[in-house]
Short mmCIF file of C-alpha atoms in Angstrom, two decimals:
data_model
loop_
_atom_site.label_atom_id
_atom_site.label_comp_id
_atom_site.label_asym_id
_atom_site.label_seq_id
_atom_site.Cartn_x
_atom_site.Cartn_y
_atom_site.Cartn_z
CA ASP A 416 108.44 153.39 -125.47
CA SER A 417 111.82 153.76 -123.74
CA GLY A 418 110.31 153.74 -120.26
CA VAL A 419 111.77 157.13 -119.41
CA THR A 420 109.07 159.75 -118.65
CA GLN A 421 109.61 163.47 -118.95
CA THR A 422 107.25 166.20 -117.93
CA PRO A 423 106.07 168.62 -119.10
CA LYS A 424 106.24 167.97 -122.80
CA HIS A 425 106.13 171.66 -123.66
CA LEU A 426 106.93 174.67 -121.65
CA ILE A 427 106.70 178.35 -122.65
CA THR A 428 108.03 181.00 -120.34
CA ALA A 429 109.49 184.49 -120.29
CA THR A 430 113.13 185.62 -120.01
CA GLY A 431 114.32 185.87 -116.42
CA GLN A 432 112.00 183.15 -115.17
CA ARG A 433 112.78 179.84 -113.56
CA VAL A 434 111.45 176.43 -114.60
CA THR A 435 111.78 172.85 -113.41
CA LEU A 436 111.89 169.87 -115.71
CA ARG A 437 111.15 166.43 -114.30
CA CYS A 438 112.34 163.00 -115.34
CA SER A 439 111.38 159.49 -114.16
CA PRO A 440 113.96 156.90 -115.20
CA ARG A 441 113.20 153.35 -116.40
CA SER A 442 112.43 150.97 -113.59
CA GLY A 443 115.68 149.62 -112.22
CA ASP A 444 117.92 152.26 -113.72
CA LEU A 445 120.08 154.10 -111.23
CA SER A 446 121.70 156.67 -113.52
CA VAL A 447 119.97 159.71 -114.92
CA TYR A 448 121.49 162.02 -117.53
CA TRP A 449 120.38 165.39 -118.87
CA TYR A 450 121.06 166.58 -122.41
CA GLN A 451 120.24 169.80 -124.24
CA GLN A 452 119.56 169.94 -127.93
CA SER A 453 119.33 173.31 -129.64
CA LEU A 454 119.16 173.91 -133.38
CA ASP A 455 122.71 175.15 -133.69
CA GLN A 456 124.43 173.00 -131.04
CA GLY A 457 123.23 169.42 -131.46
CA LEU A 458 122.91 167.16 -128.50
CA GLN A 459 125.07 168.37 -125.56
CA PHE A 460 125.59 166.49 -122.34
CA LEU A 461 124.74 168.52 -119.23
CA ILE A 462 125.00 166.33 -116.19
CA GLN A 463 124.73 162.79 -114.82
CA TYR A 464 123.50 161.52 -111.47
CA TYR A 465 123.96 158.02 -110.16
CA ASN A 466 121.91 156.84 -107.19
CA GLY A 467 121.51 160.31 -105.88
CA GLU A 468 125.07 161.55 -106.34
CA GLU A 469 126.49 163.74 -109.12
CA ARG A 470 128.59 161.54 -111.29
CA ALA A 471 129.72 163.54 -114.29
CA LYS A 472 129.37 167.13 -115.45
CA GLY A 473 129.32 168.54 -118.95
CA ASN A 474 128.66 171.95 -120.40
CA ILE A 475 126.08 172.90 -117.79
CA LEU A 476 125.65 176.61 -117.08
CA GLU A 477 125.83 177.89 -113.53
CA ARG A 478 122.22 179.05 -113.91
CA PHE A 479 121.22 175.39 -114.28
CA SER A 480 121.17 172.82 -111.56
CA ALA A 481 119.89 169.29 -111.13
CA GLN A 482 119.29 166.73 -108.48
CA GLN A 483 118.28 163.13 -108.17
CA PHE A 484 115.92 162.18 -105.38
CA PRO A 485 115.73 158.97 -103.22
CA ASP A 486 113.05 157.59 -105.52
CA LEU A 487 115.53 158.14 -108.42
CA HIS A 488 113.55 160.64 -110.25
CA SER A 489 115.44 163.75 -111.29
CA GLU A 490 114.76 167.43 -111.79
CA LEU A 491 116.60 169.96 -113.86
CA ASN A 492 116.17 173.54 -112.69
CA LEU A 493 116.80 176.32 -115.14
CA SER A 494 116.90 179.90 -113.77
CA SER A 495 117.32 183.43 -115.09
CA LEU A 496 116.21 182.11 -118.45
CA GLU A 497 117.52 183.66 -121.63
CA LEU A 498 116.23 183.39 -125.17
CA GLY A 499 119.22 181.16 -125.98
CA ASP A 500 118.02 178.49 -123.49
CA SER A 501 115.17 177.62 -125.80
CA ALA A 502 115.88 174.03 -126.70
CA LEU A 503 114.80 170.47 -126.32
CA TYR A 504 115.90 169.00 -123.00
CA PHE A 505 116.27 165.17 -122.85
CA CYS A 506 116.60 162.94 -119.94
CA ALA A 507 118.11 159.51 -120.27
CA SER A 508 118.67 156.65 -117.86
CA SER A 509 120.85 153.58 -117.60
CA VAL A 510 121.41 150.73 -115.24
CA GLY A 511 124.94 151.46 -114.26
CA ALA A 512 127.09 154.44 -113.48
CA ILE A 513 129.32 154.06 -116.48
CA GLN A 514 128.48 154.00 -120.15
CA GLY A 515 130.58 151.03 -121.11
CA ASN A 516 128.28 148.14 -121.67
CA SER A 517 125.14 149.94 -120.49
CA PRO A 518 123.10 151.73 -123.13
CA LEU A 519 121.31 155.02 -122.44
CA HIS A 520 117.54 155.09 -122.89
CA PHE A 521 116.12 158.54 -123.65
CA GLY A 522 112.76 160.13 -122.90
CA ASN A 523 110.99 162.19 -125.51
CA GLY A 524 112.09 165.43 -124.10
CA THR A 525 110.72 168.75 -122.85
CA ARG A 526 110.55 171.48 -125.43
CA LEU A 527 111.36 174.76 -123.70
CA THR A 528 110.51 178.03 -125.40
CA VAL A 529 111.73 181.26 -123.78
CA THR A 530 110.07 184.42 -125.07
CA ASP B 221 136.52 159.38 -126.65
CA ALA B 222 137.60 158.62 -130.14
CA LYS B 223 136.32 161.00 -132.83
CA THR B 224 133.92 159.40 -135.29
CA THR B 225 133.27 160.38 -138.87
CA GLN B 226 130.03 159.66 -140.72
CA PRO B 227 128.60 160.72 -144.04
CA THR B 228 126.24 163.69 -143.72
CA SER B 229 123.40 162.01 -145.52
CA MET B 230 122.35 158.81 -147.32
CA ASP B 231 119.34 157.58 -149.23
CA CYS B 232 118.01 154.05 -149.20
CA ALA B 233 115.13 152.46 -151.03
CA GLU B 234 112.37 150.95 -148.91
CA GLY B 235 112.84 147.22 -148.41
CA ARG B 236 116.50 147.33 -149.24
CA ALA B 237 119.32 147.07 -146.70
CA ALA B 238 120.72 150.34 -145.39
CA ASN B 239 124.42 150.27 -144.71
CA LEU B 240 125.63 153.20 -142.61
CA PRO B 241 129.41 153.51 -142.28
CA CYS B 242 131.38 155.05 -139.44
CA ASN B 243 135.06 155.74 -139.20
CA HIS B 244 136.72 155.68 -135.80
CA SER B 245 140.37 155.25 -136.70
CA THR B 246 141.68 156.50 -133.28
CA ILE B 247 139.55 154.17 -131.22
CA SER B 248 141.27 152.60 -128.28
CA GLY B 249 140.99 149.06 -127.00
CA ASN B 250 138.53 149.89 -124.22
CA GLU B 251 136.13 151.90 -126.28
CA TYR B 252 132.78 150.56 -127.31
CA VAL B 253 131.05 151.57 -130.54
CA TYR B 254 127.47 152.63 -129.99
CA TRP B 255 124.74 153.48 -132.49
CA TYR B 256 121.74 155.62 -131.66
CA ARG B 257 119.19 157.19 -133.92
CA GLN B 258 116.90 160.17 -133.56
CA ILE B 259 113.65 160.37 -135.43
CA HIS B 260 112.65 164.02 -135.89
CA SER B 261 112.61 165.79 -132.47
CA GLN B 262 112.04 162.55 -130.59
CA GLY B 263 114.51 161.34 -127.95
CA PRO B 264 117.50 159.38 -129.29
CA GLN B 265 116.86 155.64 -129.47
CA TYR B 266 119.52 153.07 -128.69
CA ILE B 267 120.12 150.67 -131.50
CA ILE B 268 123.12 148.45 -130.87
CA HIS B 269 126.67 148.46 -129.52
CA GLY B 270 129.78 146.34 -129.68
CA LEU B 271 133.40 146.13 -128.66
CA LYS B 272 135.16 143.73 -131.05
CA ASN B 273 132.77 141.22 -132.39
CA ASN B 274 129.94 141.69 -134.79
CA GLU B 275 126.59 142.06 -133.06
CA THR B 276 123.01 141.53 -134.15
CA ASN B 277 119.75 142.31 -132.51
CA GLU B 278 116.16 142.66 -133.54
CA MET B 279 116.78 146.13 -134.99
CA ALA B 280 120.10 145.95 -136.74
CA SER B 281 123.51 144.38 -137.22
CA LEU B 282 126.84 145.95 -136.35
CA ILE B 283 129.89 144.94 -138.30
CA ILE B 284 133.25 146.07 -136.79
CA THR B 285 136.39 145.70 -138.81
CA GLU B 286 139.15 143.56 -137.42
CA ASP B 287 141.40 146.58 -136.69
CA ARG B 288 138.37 148.27 -135.15
CA LYS B 289 138.96 151.48 -137.15
CA SER B 290 135.57 151.43 -138.75
CA SER B 291 132.13 149.90 -138.44
CA THR B 292 128.96 149.56 -140.41
CA LEU B 293 125.43 149.60 -139.10
CA ILE B 294 123.09 147.47 -141.20
CA LEU B 295 119.34 147.84 -141.24
CA PRO B 296 118.41 144.73 -143.15
CA HIS B 297 115.10 145.83 -144.60
CA ALA B 298 114.70 149.56 -144.30
CA THR B 299 111.20 150.98 -143.91
CA LEU B 300 109.99 154.58 -144.12
CA ARG B 301 109.93 154.62 -140.29
CA ASP B 302 113.70 154.16 -140.32
CA THR B 303 114.15 157.69 -141.72
CA ALA B 304 116.15 159.36 -138.96
CA VAL B 305 119.58 160.76 -138.02
CA TYR B 306 121.95 157.99 -137.05
CA TYR B 307 124.74 158.60 -134.61
CA CYS B 308 127.88 156.52 -134.24
CA ILE B 309 129.65 157.09 -130.94
CA ALA B 310 132.88 155.62 -129.50
CA THR B 311 132.93 155.70 -125.72
CA ARG B 312 135.22 154.29 -123.06
CA TYR B 313 134.07 151.58 -120.70
CA ASN B 314 134.62 153.76 -117.68
CA GLN B 315 133.18 156.89 -119.15
CA GLY B 316 130.19 158.46 -117.61
CA GLY B 317 127.24 159.68 -119.65
CA LYS B 318 129.28 162.16 -121.60
CA LEU B 319 128.21 160.73 -124.91
CA ILE B 320 129.50 163.02 -127.65
CA PHE B 321 126.91 163.15 -130.39
CA GLY B 322 128.40 164.35 -133.62
CA GLN B 323 126.29 165.48 -136.65
CA GLY B 324 125.36 161.91 -137.53
CA THR B 325 124.08 160.59 -140.82
CA GLU B 326 120.67 161.68 -142.02
CA LEU B 327 119.11 158.53 -143.58
CA SER B 328 116.20 159.04 -145.89
CA VAL B 329 114.32 155.90 -146.78
CA LYS B 330 112.37 156.43 -150.02
CA PRO B 331 109.39 154.46 -151.35
#
């Protein structure tokens, strides 16, 4: 158990809808990261927050947004969903703001299916 | 971040050591080598990381060549539960979370 909790485990929704994925980091970790894994793309970094502030941005679509709250949990909002958004979404956390000497610990993901 | 190259797949007999190679010939002095693994559809799991020296923890050993251009992850006594995709990543100290996961090595541990 990595200590990172993601909810829900599974989500099925229709095209055009909006969903929110939730992540609780490990106790003491200040950074939260979101990754997307689809069959044909592998693991893709989306965005990182550190102590409530956006820290780094990857290939995140404009239809997607995230935030980190004062209690350090994070939410990833996906809107105007398309079939191609079907994927596993992973959250990870780490102690520091930078990777360097600080490993990422991943949750077990939310499987999103868009029909 | 430096590009890493790993074999696509490897087999290992249960109980034997699994040696997973990684080439990172363009690695710079401030880049760490990290290893993660992903067991089917679970979240990636951190294994070990190092900068220059060899490292060992309860899961594995990491051997980094003196010129730092390659490394080997060693699982000393592989079990069936070690069957997974193993990712080798080189990342700068001051890099954010933009870990670049390549295709990794699919390790199959066979009875």
